[in-house]
Amino acid sequence: MEKFELHILGCGSALPTTRHFATSQVLNVRDKLFMIDCGEGCQMQFRRSRLKFSRLNHIFISHLHGDHCFGLLGLISSFGLLGRTADLHIYSPAGLEELLQPMLKFFCDNLPYKVFFHAFETKRPTLIYEDRSLTVTTIPLKHRIACCGFLFAEQPTLNHIIRDMVDFYEIPLYELNRIKSGEDYVTADGTVVPNARLTIPADPPRKYAYCSDTIYRESVIEQIKEVNLLFHEATFAQKEQARARETFHTTAAQAATIAKKANVKQLVIGHFSARYEDESVLLEEAQMVFPETILARENLCITIPL
Amino acid sequence: MEKFELHILGCGSALPTTRHFATSQVLNVRDKLFMIDCGEGCQMQFRRSRLKFSRLNHIFISHLHGDHCFGLLGLISSFGLLGRTADLHIYSPAGLEELLQPMLKFFCDNLPYKVFFHAFETKRPTLIYEDRSLTVTTIPLKHRIACCGFLFAEQPTLNHIIRDMVDFYEIPLYELNRIKSGEDYVTADGTVVPNARLTIPADPPRKYAYCSDTIYRESVIEQIKEVNLLFHEATFAQKEQARARETFHTTAAQAATIAKKANVKQLVIGHFSARYEDESVLLEEAQMVFPETILARENLCITIPL
């Protein structure tokens, strides 16, 4: 099976704790790595998750708060020391390039590779990345500053050939791609074999949605409907609901409500406030609403099956 | 005994590994904390060493390479979130303030406390900090850019009063400070009691010297003579001696040679290159020259006795 797995590098919020790193994740799609947010220390966590730096070419930054991007300088600098030559692309709300440029110029002078900054607008869902196997679309969120989540969706794939039927009809190799795409097969004597006899339908494209940081916001539901995996921030427990609203964050129960209403397959919650020595209260409150919830933790790897 | 202890927060060099954080240390002098270098992730390591943020008011940056200062933004930002009000002082070679200011302005706007940057010159040993119990003097080093180590020295203290003699001569309380300072005591009948009968000499001031990053450089020896504890970088093993010279770093054996020639009491080596999965080769090479050598490691605490 083609890889589609999420690595949690850090799932704390802004204040440092002994248990959590600041926010960072890596989505592994067929051994291409996509980083989502880049909190302080994420380059070390990247190593601990046994991922390969050379596979990472795209970094998506949700918003310009320090706990989501202070790891960029170290990462860019290390790539330089490692002799990287491949381009690095960083996608974020406007302003990041101007902020980083003076420090990059001083601390990362003469990089052997290029860094490209791509600013995205944050009001409407926007396709910001596409390759043969994946699209990345922004999910507008509502935080204290401009902020977007990201929807990672596999590109639709071709139907699977039923090998026995190919042998039975003695279908030549050069016909197979057409059949995978859904066409019928016409035998030498003119018999039409319908595609449904020759193939089983393609796997439905897998989807991962990342929503952090944000206040409870039902407008995201439509966009993340039935994704295989949803990461939603759950900074606070229900008791701190007022604090969550005030700081434009979400409670665990609210995150679970979003998951339930969007009918997602699995929810992973994170961005935990430093106040929780033990996050089981967050897990319990979320599971009351949406049982298929797990807690993020550092170096957790979640495989998203077909 | 008054505290004088060193906490290692990170002892790796520039490249991230699963074992080491970038360079940062904290010297605890009578519960005042002094940070030395501030690599990425040091705020989390600070927590892990169970130190109190509120006790930290002074940060000393040896040089403007990322692995020695990329933790500053996160630390300054966290102090803001924690509602700090006390001034924070940062001492470094010139240029740091200008580099950090744009990011501080954006990411740490409206801090509830003030950050003061103090640039020091790097050619001559310079007293850059002094309080009742401590002085900090720069130790000019030779690296690829302007760089200084730091000598932390306790202020000389007063002699210890011998309680039994005070009782015997019935010396009034108000005379004690004078006697501690070394004066003789004259009794009511005019007898002079020499100070040596009344006191035992003060403890010799303890000293900690930090030398990183630097090429092997004997000119530091005079300044760090007989310190209680020397931290010296030992990025490479002897086999990589040429690489050490090229990159203006030191080998473990060279660090030990400095320790030996300076007749220090104990040497702790760190700033290990990422290439060493196991640093015992560095320890062995250093101990061949200077047996009183230990390896730095994350969250190690070294108490410096009187």
XYZ file of C-alpha atoms in Angstrom:
612
model
C 0.000 0.000 0.000
C 1.168 3.508 -0.775
C 2.233 5.339 2.347
C -0.055 7.989 3.798
C 0.976 8.550 7.368
C 1.130 11.381 9.833
C 4.049 11.964 12.198
C 3.491 14.223 15.179
C 6.739 16.090 15.942
C 5.295 18.429 18.551
C 1.799 18.906 19.960
C 2.178 21.444 22.738
C 1.028 25.045 22.554
C 3.077 28.203 23.045
C 4.539 27.670 26.512
C 7.344 25.152 26.875
C 6.765 22.084 28.998
C 8.895 19.079 29.791
C 6.460 16.893 27.869
C 5.717 18.665 24.598
C 7.449 20.402 21.747
C 5.728 23.278 19.938
C 3.529 22.422 16.961
C 4.983 20.534 14.040
C 3.883 17.546 11.994
C 5.038 15.671 8.928
C 2.723 13.969 6.468
C 4.429 11.174 4.551
C 2.744 10.629 1.198
C 4.535 7.873 -0.703
C 7.848 8.891 0.855
C 7.459 12.532 -0.044
C 7.398 14.474 3.218
C 5.222 17.525 3.836
C 5.828 19.511 6.999
C 2.921 21.263 8.678
C 4.014 24.069 10.999
C 7.526 24.283 12.266
C 7.771 25.017 15.991
C 11.036 25.349 17.889
C 12.912 22.059 18.125
C 11.117 20.374 15.237
C 14.353 19.550 13.400
C 15.429 17.400 16.335
C 12.014 15.766 16.508
C 12.251 15.120 12.794
C 15.375 13.085 13.470
C 13.734 11.272 16.349
C 10.881 10.246 14.077
C 13.559 8.714 11.816
C 12.480 10.772 8.813
C 14.830 11.793 6.023
C 15.559 15.509 5.544
C 16.195 14.908 1.845
C 12.556 13.885 1.378
C 11.226 17.206 2.660
C 10.686 19.917 0.059
C 7.475 21.613 1.199
C 6.595 23.294 4.481
C 3.132 24.656 5.247
C 2.809 27.290 7.981
C -0.701 27.835 9.344
C -0.100 31.257 10.874
C 2.624 33.602 12.040
C 2.740 32.840 15.745
C 6.114 31.857 17.129
C 5.113 28.418 18.348
C 4.243 27.496 14.759
C 7.325 28.858 12.963
C 10.300 29.507 15.270
C 11.842 26.211 14.120
C 12.272 27.461 10.544
C 15.596 29.235 11.025
C 17.246 26.196 12.575
C 15.855 23.869 9.941
C 16.887 26.075 7.013
C 20.324 26.527 8.572
C 20.807 22.784 9.105
C 19.785 22.015 5.538
C 22.572 24.362 4.458
C 25.155 22.626 6.667
C 24.038 19.285 5.247
C 24.766 20.500 1.728
C 21.198 20.383 0.494
C 20.797 21.457 -3.139
C 17.056 20.900 -3.750
C 14.706 23.877 -3.598
C 12.712 24.316 -0.407
C 9.185 25.746 -0.634
C 7.498 27.444 2.287
C 3.789 28.271 2.134
C 2.321 30.688 4.673
C 0.107 33.713 5.163
C 1.758 36.900 3.876
C 4.649 38.435 5.791
C 6.874 35.500 6.675
C 9.494 36.103 4.014
C 10.006 39.737 5.031
C 10.295 38.724 8.674
C 12.813 35.926 8.133
C 14.903 37.471 5.380
C 17.264 39.613 7.547
C 18.081 36.696 9.840
C 18.408 34.283 6.919
C 20.780 36.670 5.231
C 22.990 36.841 8.304
C 22.782 33.336 9.761
C 22.266 31.323 6.577
C 24.369 33.210 4.095
C 25.477 31.334 0.975
C 22.981 28.508 1.303
C 23.718 25.846 -1.320
C 19.981 25.682 -2.129
C 17.111 28.076 -2.716
C 14.237 28.884 -0.391
C 11.012 29.969 -2.048
C 8.321 31.638 0.004
C 4.735 31.364 -1.206
C 2.204 33.588 0.533
C -1.398 32.375 0.394
C -4.533 34.372 1.015
C -6.445 33.228 4.065
C -10.094 34.082 3.435
C -11.112 31.418 0.903
C -10.114 27.757 0.459
C -7.263 27.839 -2.045
C -5.357 25.114 -3.839
C -1.751 25.869 -2.913
C 0.037 22.684 -3.945
C -0.499 19.910 -6.439
C 1.510 17.009 -7.755
C 0.645 13.671 -9.367
C -0.449 12.095 -6.118
C -1.561 14.936 -3.859
C -3.338 18.269 -3.567
C -3.103 20.682 -0.661
C -5.922 23.168 -0.095
C -6.132 25.785 2.622
C -8.896 25.654 5.227
C -9.680 29.193 6.446
C -9.736 29.274 10.249
C -10.466 31.994 12.775
C -7.664 32.839 15.171
C -6.209 36.051 16.596
C -4.286 36.556 13.357
C -4.742 35.294 9.790
C -4.658 31.499 9.952
C -5.421 28.526 7.733
C -5.517 24.794 8.204
C -4.687 22.441 5.342
C -6.527 19.669 3.565
C -4.217 17.051 2.086
C -6.028 14.889 -0.470
C -4.677 12.062 -2.572
C -5.346 12.434 -6.273
C -7.917 9.947 -7.564
C -6.213 6.761 -8.731
C -7.028 4.285 -11.542
C -9.183 1.192 -11.166
C -7.468 -2.062 -10.236
C -7.198 -4.657 -12.998
C -8.544 -8.114 -12.178
C -5.589 -10.216 -13.230
C -7.568 -13.411 -13.867
C -9.886 -11.649 -16.302
C -6.953 -10.144 -18.205
C -5.510 -13.635 -18.586
C -8.881 -15.105 -19.537
C -9.468 -12.601 -22.356
C -5.762 -12.559 -23.267
C -5.782 -8.751 -23.165
C -2.528 -7.288 -24.541
C -0.370 -5.183 -22.211
C -0.878 -1.933 -24.154
C -4.632 -2.017 -23.473
C -4.277 -2.090 -19.699
C -3.998 1.645 -19.014
C -7.171 2.332 -20.988
C -8.997 -0.323 -19.001
C -7.683 1.033 -15.702
C -9.124 4.406 -16.714
C -12.578 2.792 -17.040
C -12.903 1.825 -20.703
C -14.466 -1.427 -21.871
C -12.420 -4.007 -23.808
C -13.309 -5.167 -27.292
C -12.004 -8.650 -28.162
C -10.613 -9.630 -31.567
C -14.030 -11.067 -32.549
C -15.798 -7.821 -31.610
C -17.221 -8.870 -28.239
C -17.464 -5.958 -25.818
C -16.329 -6.864 -22.297
C -17.704 -4.233 -19.903
C -15.136 -2.533 -17.695
C -16.915 -3.665 -14.532
C -15.986 -7.292 -15.360
C -12.309 -6.400 -15.758
C -11.620 -4.080 -12.868
C -12.457 -3.311 -9.277
C -12.971 0.355 -8.442
C -10.018 2.514 -7.447
C -9.335 3.101 -3.770
C -11.066 6.247 -2.641
C -8.490 9.058 -2.248
C -7.356 9.422 1.346
C -7.632 12.776 3.057
C -5.984 14.377 6.041
C -7.206 17.683 7.466
C -5.217 19.878 9.853
C -7.105 22.555 11.812
C -4.983 24.636 14.180
C -5.131 27.268 15.679
C -8.784 28.225 15.681
C -11.835 29.093 17.633
C -14.754 26.608 17.296
C -15.898 27.208 13.748
C -18.551 25.152 11.984
C -17.763 26.628 8.593
C -14.830 24.193 8.294
C -17.146 21.179 8.432
C -18.177 21.211 4.795
C -14.556 21.195 3.655
C -13.351 18.390 5.903
C -16.387 16.084 5.471
C -15.493 12.412 5.836
C -11.752 12.839 5.835
C -9.852 9.768 6.993
C -8.056 11.686 9.690
C -8.663 15.081 11.264
C -6.157 16.834 13.490
C -7.982 19.516 15.427
C -6.516 21.702 18.108
C -7.943 21.117 21.575
C -6.032 23.580 23.670
C -8.419 23.547 26.613
C -10.831 21.388 28.601
C -14.498 22.324 28.870
C -13.873 24.073 32.180
C -11.744 26.638 30.340
C -14.333 27.222 27.622
C -14.418 30.970 28.232
C -10.633 31.153 28.047
C -10.761 29.191 24.783
C -13.185 31.685 23.255
C -11.168 34.649 24.514
C -7.909 33.362 23.013
C -9.526 32.004 19.823
C -8.854 28.388 20.710
C -10.993 25.256 20.873
C -11.930 22.889 23.682
C -11.583 19.137 23.320
C -15.366 18.660 23.266
C -15.699 21.316 20.550
C -13.006 19.634 18.452
C -14.922 16.367 18.816
C -18.163 18.112 17.796
C -16.508 19.281 14.593
C -15.263 15.719 13.967
C -18.731 14.297 14.581
C -20.529 16.815 12.401
C -17.997 16.299 9.618
C -18.361 12.523 10.005
C -14.600 12.018 9.860
C -13.145 8.550 10.423
C -10.647 9.444 13.155
C -9.815 12.524 15.224
C -6.448 13.293 16.770
C -6.351 16.236 19.170
C -3.351 18.322 20.163
C -1.969 21.830 20.791
C -2.438 21.172 24.468
C -2.226 24.034 26.933
C 0.783 23.761 29.247
C -1.614 23.670 32.214
C -2.494 19.999 31.666
C 0.064 17.741 33.299
C -2.108 14.863 32.161
C -4.246 15.264 29.049
C -6.649 12.417 29.814
C -9.308 14.979 30.773
C -9.136 16.287 27.200
C -9.352 12.791 25.757
C -12.329 11.881 27.917
C -14.248 15.025 27.064
C -13.618 14.495 23.362
C -14.506 10.800 23.391
C -17.843 11.562 25.082
C -18.762 13.346 21.842
C -16.707 11.423 19.295
C -15.363 8.048 20.430
C -12.840 7.683 17.599
C -10.537 10.258 19.178
C -6.906 9.831 20.167
C -4.409 12.155 21.827
C -1.459 13.409 19.835
C 1.935 12.786 21.390
C 5.498 13.425 20.286
C 6.777 11.013 17.637
C 3.425 9.306 17.298
C 2.937 7.926 13.788
C -0.631 7.449 12.548
C -0.999 5.298 9.457
C -4.013 6.225 7.367
C -5.245 3.018 5.747
C -7.090 2.847 2.440
C 27.051 26.351 51.243
C 26.115 28.980 48.696
C 25.052 27.446 45.414
C 27.450 27.547 42.487
C 26.333 24.963 39.998
C 26.279 24.468 36.277
C 23.322 23.021 34.369
C 23.917 21.744 30.858
C 20.783 22.353 28.770
C 22.288 21.384 25.429
C 25.751 20.236 24.383
C 25.446 19.330 20.708
C 26.851 21.393 17.868
C 25.008 22.870 14.892
C 23.386 19.790 13.357
C 20.405 18.293 15.141
C 20.698 14.793 16.532
C 18.342 12.615 18.529
C 20.693 12.850 21.490
C 21.660 16.497 21.863
C 20.147 19.951 21.936
C 22.130 22.918 20.609
C 24.367 24.771 23.036
C 22.906 26.267 26.179
C 23.870 26.254 29.836
C 22.711 27.849 33.051
C 24.979 28.796 35.920
C 23.177 28.978 39.242
C 24.949 31.348 41.617
C 23.056 31.538 44.914
C 19.750 31.032 43.070
C 20.413 33.757 40.545
C 20.482 32.097 37.135
C 22.836 33.114 34.327
C 22.240 31.621 30.899
C 25.191 30.993 28.616
C 24.226 30.670 24.961
C 20.688 29.975 23.958
C 20.371 27.294 21.271
C 17.058 26.133 19.836
C 14.959 24.247 22.369
C 16.736 25.603 25.442
C 13.516 26.900 27.018
C 12.198 23.356 27.150
C 15.487 22.075 28.535
C 15.345 24.831 31.127
C 12.056 23.351 32.326
C 13.466 19.837 32.292
C 16.323 20.973 34.519
C 13.630 22.199 36.934
C 14.964 25.741 36.930
C 12.801 28.795 37.539
C 12.337 31.287 34.708
C 11.788 34.075 37.210
C 15.376 33.664 38.460
C 16.875 34.319 35.029
C 17.685 37.942 34.229
C 20.956 37.710 32.308
C 21.834 35.848 29.128
C 25.344 35.719 27.691
C 25.746 34.878 23.993
C 29.231 33.810 22.916
C 28.813 34.459 19.194
C 26.216 34.964 16.508
C 25.915 31.475 15.082
C 22.424 30.004 15.016
C 23.162 27.020 17.236
C 24.089 29.457 20.018
C 21.187 31.897 19.777
C 18.169 30.537 17.842
C 16.451 29.784 21.164
C 16.235 33.483 22.093
C 13.029 34.282 20.222
C 11.114 31.430 21.835
C 12.447 32.246 25.278
C 11.673 35.963 25.045
C 8.226 35.156 23.687
C 7.467 32.677 26.481
C 8.561 35.158 29.135
C 5.987 37.535 27.667
C 3.214 34.918 27.806
C 4.156 34.186 31.394
C 3.636 37.836 32.306
C 7.239 38.561 33.225
C 7.830 42.133 34.346
C 11.538 42.089 35.294
C 14.080 43.442 32.812
C 15.973 40.900 30.753
C 19.595 41.631 29.821
C 21.286 40.025 26.857
C 25.055 40.354 26.382
C 26.576 39.468 23.024
C 28.971 40.575 20.313
C 27.600 43.515 18.308
C 24.739 42.961 15.875
C 22.299 40.755 17.742
C 19.833 43.488 18.620
C 19.523 44.667 15.017
C 19.032 41.093 13.829
C 16.351 40.176 16.368
C 14.481 43.458 16.529
C 12.197 43.002 13.464
C 11.085 39.537 14.592
C 10.711 40.660 18.204
C 8.578 43.560 17.070
C 6.270 41.248 15.144
C 6.182 38.085 17.266
C 6.689 39.597 20.718
C 4.819 42.840 20.448
C 3.694 44.473 23.688
C 5.966 42.480 25.963
C 5.146 43.244 29.600
C 8.893 43.560 30.322
C 11.927 45.181 28.755
C 14.764 43.488 26.898
C 18.112 45.264 27.019
C 20.843 44.293 24.594
C 24.426 44.895 25.622
C 27.044 44.513 22.899
C 30.558 43.717 24.117
C 33.793 44.087 22.229
C 35.509 40.778 21.558
C 39.236 41.525 21.341
C 40.171 42.084 24.982
C 38.942 40.520 28.235
C 36.207 42.846 29.447
C 34.189 42.969 32.636
C 30.607 42.871 31.365
C 28.634 42.098 34.530
C 29.082 42.614 38.219
C 26.930 42.248 41.291
C 27.625 41.691 44.984
C 28.487 38.057 44.529
C 29.717 37.652 40.969
C 31.705 39.123 38.099
C 31.520 38.041 34.480
C 34.476 38.742 32.201
C 34.745 37.898 28.517
C 37.418 35.486 27.296
C 38.375 36.364 23.713
C 38.306 33.232 21.539
C 39.144 32.584 17.915
C 36.319 31.239 15.781
C 35.029 31.918 12.269
C 33.273 35.041 13.568
C 33.756 37.282 16.604
C 33.404 35.060 19.661
C 34.056 35.207 23.390
C 33.877 32.759 26.236
C 32.989 33.898 29.743
C 34.699 33.736 33.100
C 32.280 33.686 36.024
C 34.033 34.495 39.304
C 32.585 34.792 42.764
C 33.400 38.042 44.481
C 35.881 37.613 47.324
C 34.029 37.001 50.555
C 34.789 38.000 54.148
C 36.743 35.899 56.622
C 34.757 33.498 58.785
C 34.422 34.494 62.421
C 35.497 31.872 64.972
C 32.441 31.884 67.211
C 34.231 30.572 70.321
C 36.768 33.406 70.213
C 34.039 36.012 69.844
C 32.376 34.603 72.949
C 35.675 34.393 74.798
C 36.545 38.058 74.210
C 32.894 39.102 74.510
C 33.168 41.024 71.249
C 30.086 43.186 70.620
C 27.975 42.483 67.520
C 28.789 45.780 65.804
C 32.491 44.915 65.665
C 31.965 41.711 63.703
C 31.922 43.141 60.182
C 35.194 44.940 60.768
C 36.769 41.733 62.048
C 35.407 39.736 59.080
C 37.113 42.288 56.834
C 40.476 41.465 58.473
C 40.876 44.035 61.251
C 42.262 43.187 64.674
C 40.136 43.617 67.808
C 41.098 45.873 70.682
C 39.571 44.869 74.011
C 38.270 47.346 76.629
C 41.628 47.158 78.452
C 43.577 47.976 75.282
C 44.794 44.460 74.430
C 45.145 43.905 70.686
C 43.792 40.542 69.551
C 45.237 39.819 66.112
C 42.698 39.020 63.403
C 44.274 35.607 62.759
C 43.136 34.467 66.253
C 39.532 35.525 65.571
C 38.871 34.338 62.018
C 39.607 31.658 59.516
C 40.334 32.863 55.986
C 37.495 33.354 53.532
C 36.711 30.608 51.041
C 38.603 31.233 47.843
C 36.194 32.621 45.208
C 34.939 29.894 42.894
C 35.363 30.297 39.176
C 33.722 28.800 36.125
C 35.108 29.340 32.635
C 33.186 28.701 29.411
C 35.169 28.423 26.171
C 33.103 27.734 23.044
C 33.394 27.944 20.041
C 37.108 28.216 19.379
C 40.146 26.846 17.671
C 42.886 25.585 20.035
C 44.199 28.775 21.539
C 46.773 28.935 24.323
C 46.201 32.614 24.949
C 43.123 31.730 27.034
C 45.227 29.793 29.549
C 46.383 32.776 31.575
C 42.818 33.967 32.090
C 41.333 30.638 33.136
C 44.209 29.522 35.391
C 43.082 27.252 38.223
C 39.375 27.729 37.719
C 37.228 25.212 39.567
C 35.460 24.148 36.413
C 36.239 24.661 32.752
C 33.781 23.938 29.971
C 35.702 23.684 26.736
C 34.291 22.754 23.374
C 35.573 19.445 21.996
C 33.743 19.193 18.718
C 36.021 16.565 17.201
C 38.222 13.550 17.987
C 41.916 13.602 17.195
C 41.310 11.831 13.880
C 39.419 14.939 12.685
C 42.140 17.338 13.825
C 42.466 18.883 10.357
C 38.693 19.405 10.164
C 38.821 21.028 13.606
C 41.458 23.501 12.467
C 39.598 24.236 9.231
C 36.323 24.989 11.008
C 37.957 26.787 13.966
C 37.001 24.117 16.464
C 38.918 22.092 19.050
C 39.590 18.392 19.494
C 38.990 16.654 22.810
C 42.737 16.186 23.362
C 43.335 19.874 22.670
C 40.628 20.881 25.139
C 42.304 18.656 27.729
C 45.678 20.233 26.962
C 44.216 23.656 27.694
C 42.767 22.307 30.951
C 46.102 20.790 31.926
C 48.156 23.861 31.112
C 45.707 26.067 32.990
C 45.791 23.647 35.919
C 42.014 23.734 36.291
C 40.310 21.469 38.805
C 37.782 19.854 36.474
C 37.084 19.872 32.735
C 33.713 19.241 31.106
C 33.722 18.861 27.329
C 30.835 19.404 24.922
C 29.682 20.908 21.616
C 29.974 17.431 20.148
C 29.868 16.978 16.395
C 26.768 15.111 15.233
C 29.040 12.417 13.757
C 29.698 10.802 17.146
C 26.936 8.366 18.016
C 28.944 7.582 21.112
C 31.210 10.258 22.585
C 33.386 7.876 24.614
C 36.176 8.321 22.059
C 36.217 12.031 22.953
C 36.247 11.289 26.662
C 39.072 8.787 26.332
C 41.239 11.101 24.250
C 40.706 13.938 26.719
C 41.335 11.804 29.813
C 44.654 10.611 28.364
C 45.824 14.222 28.702
C 43.719 15.420 31.632
C 42.108 12.708 33.774
C 39.679 15.036 35.554
C 37.505 15.286 32.451
C 33.806 14.474 32.131
C 31.412 14.536 29.190
C 28.626 17.088 29.138
C 25.140 15.674 28.661
C 21.670 17.203 28.608
C 20.335 18.148 32.042
C 23.575 17.271 33.785
C 24.107 19.399 36.895
C 27.673 19.930 38.113
C 28.031 21.308 41.617
C 31.168 23.352 42.108
C 32.247 22.875 45.726
C 34.192 25.420 47.734
